[in-house]
Amino acid sequence: MVIHFTCNGKPVTVDVDGDMRVLDVLRDVLDLTGTKEGCGEGECGACTIILNGKTVNSCLLYAGKLQGAVVETIEGLSGDSAGLHPIQESFLEEGAVQCGFCTPGMVLSTKALLDRHPDPSIKEIETALSGNFCRCTGYGKIMKAVVSSAEKLRDSREDGHQSGTGLGVKRG
Amino acid sequence: MAEHTIIGKSVRKVDGIELVTGKAKFTADMKFPGMLYGYELRAGVPAGIIESIDASEALKEPGVHMVLTAKDLLGPNLIGVLPPFDQPVLPDREIRYAGESIALVVADTREGAKRACRNIKAVITPIEPILTMEQALAEDARKIHPQGNVTFSRTLTKGNVEQGFAEADVVIEGSYTTTFQDHCYIEPEIACAVPSGDNRITLYVSCQSPFHIRGHVAANLNVPASKVKVVQAYTGGSFGGKDDAAVEIGILAGTAALKLGRPVTIAHEREESIAGTNVRHAAEIAYKTGARKDGTITARQVKVLLDGGAYASESPFVTMKAMIHASGPYAIDHIEVESTSVYTNKTYAGAFRGFGVPQVTFASESEIDELAKHLGIDPLELRRKNGLKAGDKTATSQVYDQSVGYLQTLDAVEPSLRETGTKENDGRYLYGTGIASVIQGISNGAEGVDVVGASVQMSQDASVLVGCGLAEMGQGSRTVFSQIAAEVLGIPVDWVTVRQVDTDAVHDSGPTVASRSTTVGGMAVKQAAETVRQSLVKMASLMFKTDESMIVLKEGFAVLTVDDTARIPLRDVATAAYWTGFPLMHLAFSQAEPADFDHDTHQGRVYIAYNFGTHLMHVKVDRYTGEVEVLKHVASHDVGKVVNPMAASGQVEGASLIGFALGHMEKVEYKDGIIQNPTFADYAFPSIRDRIPTETIFVEDPTPHGPYGAKGIGEPPVAAAAAAFANAVSQAVGHRFTHIPITREDIAAVLQEEV
Amino acid sequence: MEYVQPDTLEAAVSRLGRGGCTILSGGTDLAVVNRASGLKPECFVDICRISQFSGMELGEEGLHIGPCTTIAELAASAEIPHCLSQGASAIGSPQIRNAATVGGNICNASPCGDTLSPMVALSASFVLVSPRGSRAVDAETFFLGPKKTVLADDELLTDIIIGREFLKGTSAFKMLGKRKGQVISQVNAAVWLLLEDGVVAKVQAAFGSVAPVPLRARQTEAFLTGKELDAGTIHESLAYVKQDIRPISDIRASEAYRYRLAESIFHDVLKQAAGLACC
Ligand SMILES: Cc1cc2nc3c(=O)[nH]c(=O)nc-3n(C[C@H](O)[C@H](O)[C@H](O)COP(=O)(O)OP(=O)(O)OC[C@H]3O[C@@H](n4cnc5c(N)ncnc54)[C@H](O)[C@@H]3O)c2cc1C
Ligand code: FES
Ligand code: FES
């Protein structure tokens, strides 16, 4: 079937079986290999993408569901320039990346969280990342990276005269 | 010692940008024209005889190109770690575990290959499987391999345990067991073989020991090693698990690629990764410990049985390592450890972060706590009394006159112990605190020679390319190597690139194991960089027209020691050196001091250094459900010198969670020889909500054998975390748990009577 | 393969009537099943574009929940009884909850489905439509066994109704699994409670993962009805929980542990629903 959708801000058209996995549409058809496969059954989150503003496992999503949708992948985050997104910066600064296989998914789950909750509690961060498994880091530095990403993004919003709570991270 | 500018700093991961942007190419991200996909058919029975394999139906399916079975292989069809190898790539007759591959289908797509597997008719006559070590060791047991069911057995003897027990006032005994744990790297095993037209095969592979793979692939393709090029792609974790599996699928992909003249990728699914490839050994361990009333341990006698599953893999080395470490970080005069690995009809066990040490450490440290209870001595004081110090004799009677920082790791956790030890139980919740110590040898030691080759090459613009045969798998060796080269050459870290391991271009450096990257690998990089530095200093001295001793390299300049403003950019120095003919590249070899010990008693020099550590865990247990919350976790390790605090604490945190999971959650569960939980849905892999609040405290007691005094840190926290968890929960519940994992269910079962 | 996305219920029913269809909602269960079987369905009927299938609306009979309402929407909803939003929150990960639907959770009929015990505790009614017409089935009779329901192959779940009575009162849900994040229930329980002056006027409770289908805890309910709900009563009720469930041992938990969890979880949900300080 012919499917039109928006991928990383650009209109895309693909002609694939409706039951193709979106993971394969991205990796094999569009050559966006930053989205990873770790289990193929919705458990590990390595294949996380943002679909219409919400994270989903692209390994469980059928291509037909993309019709008219807006998709963000890791490739869309830093754009074409070498500049990193503040979340990516924080992941590097805090040492939240070891093998890096879980990282694209972690970064996208973080982005989807911070887009909605600029000032998340520790609990909200845990919940938002509970579908992204990491075997290398033990997660502590990932938590720190999310907290510092939130701070960075709030600061940049304030600089842009937008409202931010500026309260820092709530504990709880 | 001079102040370091880069060593000791939390330098960012040098290959981090490509990882956070998703640009790094892992093996699955590489596409080649005409690429085909392989999928393995697995036995499905734990023991049996293959009568026939009929692939004719599968071959008729559209898109299927080939089905490989044992008879189609090109070489000896044998792999393993130590000769005589015992593992076939595909068995031609006998099946030894249920997850064993018996055929490979190659098709246009992975799904197509997987579907076609269903249409292969394999006629297998099942044999009664041997599923426990007890069955395997029974006198009349069927032999899983011609030589019998004992894979490897050794005994360590120090002093005379009989005499030691005679000197003791108390003797306690305990039996402990552990289960199989899977590596669970998020990227499953994968290999891609590309025939390159010049009669060579290039293998892109997620792995940790590229040269080991090259050797096995070449032998099994029946070509010289020089015809095989192994390129380690970005590797999504390994932890010991991507040696055997990478060899197996590397050979299969290579064989198919050679035969078909097309690139072939084999990518395991999660189920295959768990059920088909190696795991951590399960163990049955018996301890007998004797001590005087004052707490002095006079003797330890240990019997270790390791369930190695169907094939030897790393079992011999794991057996040795468990043996050498079984008595713990204590100075004990009389020690006897018998360590044996056994064949059973289960998925083979091999290398996994910790390498036999977690199993014995859990048992040993549980027993030390029991001894403390028996003697009425504080558990920390008991450890302090017996702990190894510089000048003491280890279990192999090796003496280190420096870098034995064990007692300092006890000091480091002591305040937390005193603070948490008094927490009262309340109604529904029980509280407990446990400590556990670990000793873990650094370098290959008793497991073989330990040589690393590293090259450092400076360009005329003063940027540097480092090559080393040790693999980056996320543990940060590229960053450490960059730091070392930058420190020596006085340049910013980002002028250094550490190249991908490509067996065409770097020197065979042995396996990336035994926490040896930083120590032995770092030493080679340092030596190579120092030689390049000599050329630069010599050139600069000519340019400054002064003595070489007057020159330092820093911040990308050659600078006069007497006048910090007298600077020549290093790129000018490098360019001049190039045109003058001074060498700007050097290949250095670093060899760890070889082991030298008696092969009967295992007394002598084994490792170049030990990492020592003590962990503390403070837990809260729900007496209704057995749920455990870790309220505090302090991890203290003597790492010699911290090269990169952020990377090192990252290693401690990651390894600790694996240890915690080993202690509390994870087990590969068998029923009739078939793994019941080969998915993340049922294998209890810890999520972010299961993480533990690790605080790391480093002790720095430098070793002369590592760069700047550094010792590796990749493995030891696994053992200490698992053991500290067991001690903490046992204390909270008031019951000695002798089996890990100690699951919620196990805890609830003990507390059953009480609520 | 054919992939259709009908806009209306009529169009969906008519395509289903022609046979060979697999109903696709969020796809989180189907994708796993299809991957394991390696089979390619003939035709997917993706029902998520039927507008009335999404969202919640208060009607005369009670609250209508469209089958394609996502689990994330349920989890975030303050309009539905608390036990149902808690059950939804317990499902999988954010990624799963964003894609998965309540209709899929029900029709998948896994014994550990986390909205099932709330549905049973709330006596939800399911409207089923096929080319042969429409019928309403009570949640308790809908489930026949693991992955088995009264649904015919060409029959759609089109509406979920929580009766007005159950929009009053209080309710709670809890589950426990092998790890803390993203985990399948070893046991789950939901309770709905109507208290009058501290006395139980009416109570309905249900358990998941303790039998092939979600179970109503009738003996426990009978014991509690008319009693003053204090710590003592709650404790005594646990003896009845044991009689109401019939767990087995499997890969996820042993029978003995399930009994224990059921008691502990029921203790917690009952206290929570009653607004008593809890753990
Ligand atoms: C990683 C992971 C974790 C999970 N964790 C949990 C968990 O913790 N708790 C839990 O309960 N579940 C869990 N699930 C299961 C699953 O996500 C839920 O059951 C989900 O609600 C299913 O909804 P869906 O829309 O994705 O269903 P689908 O996959 O679209 O459908 C499921 C089944 O129902 C049928 N169906 C769907 N809608 C209708 C309809 N309206 N009428 C008739 N038939 C229909 C389909 O044909 C299919 O057979 C998990 C799944 C995964 C992959
Ligand atoms: S690959 Fe999709 S969740 Fe693991
Ligand atoms: S960094 Fe390796 S899995 Fe997360």
PDB file of N, CA and C in Angstrom, chain C residues 160-198:
ATOM      1  N   ILE C 160     -17.665  -0.515  25.383  1.00  0.00           N
ATOM      2  CA  ILE C 160     -17.491  -1.028  26.746  1.00  0.00           C
ATOM      3  C   ILE C 160     -18.286  -0.081  27.642  1.00  0.00           C
ATOM      4  N   ILE C 161     -19.185  -0.646  28.444  1.00  0.00           N
ATOM      5  CA  ILE C 161     -20.027   0.230  29.256  1.00  0.00           C
ATOM      6  C   ILE C 161     -19.821  -0.081  30.743  1.00  0.00           C
ATOM      7  N   ILE C 162     -19.491   0.971  31.503  1.00  0.00           N
ATOM      8  CA  ILE C 162     -19.413   0.841  32.961  1.00  0.00           C
ATOM      9  C   ILE C 162     -20.708   1.450  33.499  1.00  0.00           C
ATOM     10  N   GLY C 163     -21.517   0.615  34.148  1.00  0.00           N
ATOM     11  CA  GLY C 163     -22.821   1.069  34.616  1.00  0.00           C
ATOM     12  C   GLY C 163     -22.717   2.249  35.591  1.00  0.00           C
ATOM     13  N   ARG C 164     -23.759   3.082  35.608  1.00  0.00           N
ATOM     14  CA  ARG C 164     -23.746   4.291  36.457  1.00  0.00           C
ATOM     15  C   ARG C 164     -23.452   3.968  37.913  1.00  0.00           C
ATOM     16  N   GLU C 165     -24.002   2.859  38.368  1.00  0.00           N
ATOM     17  CA  GLU C 165     -23.814   2.482  39.766  1.00  0.00           C
ATOM     18  C   GLU C 165     -22.328   2.455  40.152  1.00  0.00           C
ATOM     19  N   PHE C 166     -21.517   2.013  39.203  1.00  0.00           N
ATOM     20  CA  PHE C 166     -20.099   1.811  39.526  1.00  0.00           C
ATOM     21  C   PHE C 166     -19.254   3.074  39.337  1.00  0.00           C
ATOM     22  N   LEU C 167     -19.929   4.128  38.897  1.00  0.00           N
ATOM     23  CA  LEU C 167     -19.199   5.396  38.801  1.00  0.00           C
ATOM     24  C   LEU C 167     -19.192   6.097  40.170  1.00  0.00           C
ATOM     25  N   LYS C 168     -20.080   5.626  41.035  1.00  0.00           N
ATOM     26  CA  LYS C 168     -20.041   6.094  42.422  1.00  0.00           C
ATOM     27  C   LYS C 168     -19.040   5.215  43.180  1.00  0.00           C
ATOM     28  N   GLY C 169     -18.927   5.447  44.462  1.00  0.00           N
ATOM     29  CA  GLY C 169     -18.069   4.582  45.274  1.00  0.00           C
ATOM     30  C   GLY C 169     -16.590   4.813  44.976  1.00  0.00           C
ATOM     31  N   THR C 170     -15.767   3.919  45.509  1.00  0.00           N
ATOM     32  CA  THR C 170     -14.325   4.045  45.308  1.00  0.00           C
ATOM     33  C   THR C 170     -13.784   2.709  44.824  1.00  0.00           C
ATOM     34  N   SER C 171     -12.603   2.749  44.233  1.00  0.00           N
ATOM     35  CA  SER C 171     -12.032   1.485  43.774  1.00  0.00           C
ATOM     36  C   SER C 171     -10.518   1.571  43.723  1.00  0.00           C
ATOM     37  N   ALA C 172      -9.899   0.424  43.655  1.00  0.00           N
ATOM     38  CA  ALA C 172      -8.434   0.379  43.581  1.00  0.00           C
ATOM     39  C   ALA C 172      -7.984  -0.897  42.888  1.00  0.00           C
ATOM     40  N   PHE C 173      -6.771  -0.835  42.346  1.00  0.00           N
ATOM     41  CA  PHE C 173      -6.166  -1.960  41.626  1.00  0.00           C
ATOM     42  C   PHE C 173      -4.708  -2.041  42.019  1.00  0.00           C
ATOM     43  N   LYS C 174      -4.182  -3.257  42.072  1.00  0.00           N
ATOM     44  CA  LYS C 174      -2.735  -3.412  42.279  1.00  0.00           C
ATOM     45  C   LYS C 174      -2.261  -4.687  41.606  1.00  0.00           C
ATOM     46  N   MET C 175      -1.053  -4.658  41.143  1.00  0.00           N
ATOM     47  CA  MET C 175      -0.457  -5.872  40.576  1.00  0.00           C
ATOM     48  C   MET C 175       0.972  -5.986  41.055  1.00  0.00           C
ATOM     49  N   LEU C 176       1.500  -7.196  40.949  1.00  0.00           N
ATOM     50  CA  LEU C 176       2.910  -7.394  41.230  1.00  0.00           C
ATOM     51  C   LEU C 176       3.483  -8.346  40.196  1.00  0.00           C
ATOM     52  N   GLY C 177       4.711  -8.067  39.786  1.00  0.00           N
ATOM     53  CA  GLY C 177       5.381  -8.936  38.813  1.00  0.00           C
ATOM     54  C   GLY C 177       6.817  -9.149  39.228  1.00  0.00           C
ATOM     55  N   LYS C 178       7.585  -9.766  38.338  1.00  0.00           N
ATOM     56  CA  LYS C 178       8.950 -10.151  38.716  1.00  0.00           C
ATOM     57  C   LYS C 178       9.909  -8.985  38.818  1.00  0.00           C
ATOM     58  N   ARG C 179       9.626  -7.909  38.144  1.00  0.00           N
ATOM     59  CA  ARG C 179      10.477  -6.732  38.310  1.00  0.00           C
ATOM     60  C   ARG C 179       9.557  -5.547  38.509  1.00  0.00           C
ATOM     61  N   LYS C 180      10.153  -4.362  38.747  1.00  0.00           N
ATOM     62  CA  LYS C 180       9.304  -3.224  39.045  1.00  0.00           C
ATOM     63  C   LYS C 180       8.773  -2.556  37.793  1.00  0.00           C
ATOM     64  N   GLY C 181       9.608  -2.407  36.781  1.00  0.00           N
ATOM     65  CA  GLY C 181       9.158  -1.712  35.583  1.00  0.00           C
ATOM     66  C   GLY C 181       8.740  -2.695  34.520  1.00  0.00           C
ATOM     67  N   GLN C 182       7.765  -2.324  33.691  1.00  0.00           N
ATOM     68  CA  GLN C 182       7.367  -3.109  32.532  1.00  0.00           C
ATOM     69  C   GLN C 182       7.315  -4.607  32.814  1.00  0.00           C
ATOM     70  N   VAL C 183       6.249  -5.019  33.405  1.00  0.00           N
ATOM     71  CA  VAL C 183       6.242  -6.409  33.834  1.00  0.00           C
ATOM     72  C   VAL C 183       4.844  -6.996  33.797  1.00  0.00           C
ATOM     73  N   ILE C 184       4.798  -8.286  33.586  1.00  0.00           N
ATOM     74  CA  ILE C 184       3.536  -9.004  33.527  1.00  0.00           C
ATOM     75  C   ILE C 184       3.124  -9.397  34.949  1.00  0.00           C
ATOM     76  N   SER C 185       1.832  -9.298  35.225  1.00  0.00           N
ATOM     77  CA  SER C 185       1.329  -9.608  36.571  1.00  0.00           C
ATOM     78  C   SER C 185       1.579 -11.052  36.965  1.00  0.00           C
ATOM     79  N   GLN C 186       2.068 -11.231  38.178  1.00  0.00           N
ATOM     80  CA  GLN C 186       2.043 -12.561  38.793  1.00  0.00           C
ATOM     81  C   GLN C 186       0.673 -12.758  39.431  1.00  0.00           C
ATOM     82  N   VAL C 187       0.154 -11.669  39.978  1.00  0.00           N
ATOM     83  CA  VAL C 187      -1.219 -11.615  40.487  1.00  0.00           C
ATOM     84  C   VAL C 187      -1.663 -10.164  40.365  1.00  0.00           C
ATOM     85  N   ASN C 188      -2.927  -9.940  40.004  1.00  0.00           N
ATOM     86  CA  ASN C 188      -3.459  -8.587  40.131  1.00  0.00           C
ATOM     87  C   ASN C 188      -4.860  -8.672  40.724  1.00  0.00           C
ATOM     88  N   ALA C 189      -5.288  -7.556  41.313  1.00  0.00           N
ATOM     89  CA  ALA C 189      -6.624  -7.551  41.913  1.00  0.00           C
ATOM     90  C   ALA C 189      -7.224  -6.159  41.818  1.00  0.00           C
ATOM     91  N   ALA C 190      -8.553  -6.135  41.638  1.00  0.00           N
ATOM     92  CA  ALA C 190      -9.277  -4.873  41.609  1.00  0.00           C
ATOM     93  C   ALA C 190     -10.449  -5.001  42.567  1.00  0.00           C
ATOM     94  N   VAL C 191     -10.718  -3.907  43.247  1.00  0.00           N
ATOM     95  CA  VAL C 191     -11.890  -3.921  44.123  1.00  0.00           C
ATOM     96  C   VAL C 191     -12.661  -2.615  43.956  1.00  0.00           C
ATOM     97  N   TRP C 192     -13.969  -2.762  43.948  1.00  0.00           N
ATOM     98  CA  TRP C 192     -14.852  -1.596  43.913  1.00  0.00           C
ATOM     99  C   TRP C 192     -15.691  -1.650  45.183  1.00  0.00           C
ATOM    100  N   LEU C 193     -15.882  -0.486  45.808  1.00  0.00           N
ATOM    101  CA  LEU C 193     -16.430  -0.470  47.151  1.00  0.00           C
ATOM    102  C   LEU C 193     -17.410   0.680  47.323  1.00  0.00           C
ATOM    103  N   LEU C 194     -18.549   0.377  47.950  1.00  0.00           N
ATOM    104  CA  LEU C 194     -19.469   1.449  48.324  1.00  0.00           C
ATOM    105  C   LEU C 194     -19.645   1.376  49.833  1.00  0.00           C
ATOM    106  N   LEU C 195     -19.145   2.396  50.502  1.00  0.00           N
ATOM    107  CA  LEU C 195     -19.220   2.426  51.965  1.00  0.00           C
ATOM    108  C   LEU C 195     -20.336   3.376  52.383  1.00  0.00           C
ATOM    109  N   GLU C 196     -21.088   2.954  53.386  1.00  0.00           N
ATOM    110  CA  GLU C 196     -22.051   3.884  53.989  1.00  0.00           C
ATOM    111  C   GLU C 196     -21.769   3.920  55.476  1.00  0.00           C
ATOM    112  N   ASP C 197     -21.355   5.066  55.961  1.00  0.00           N
ATOM    113  CA  ASP C 197     -20.978   5.241  57.364  1.00  0.00           C
ATOM    114  C   ASP C 197     -19.979   4.175  57.813  1.00  0.00           C
ATOM    115  N   GLY C 198     -18.996   3.949  57.006  1.00  0.00           N
ATOM    116  CA  GLY C 198     -17.952   3.003  57.392  1.00  0.00           C
ATOM    117  C   GLY C 198     -18.342   1.549  57.228  1.00  0.00           C
TER     118      GLY C 198
END
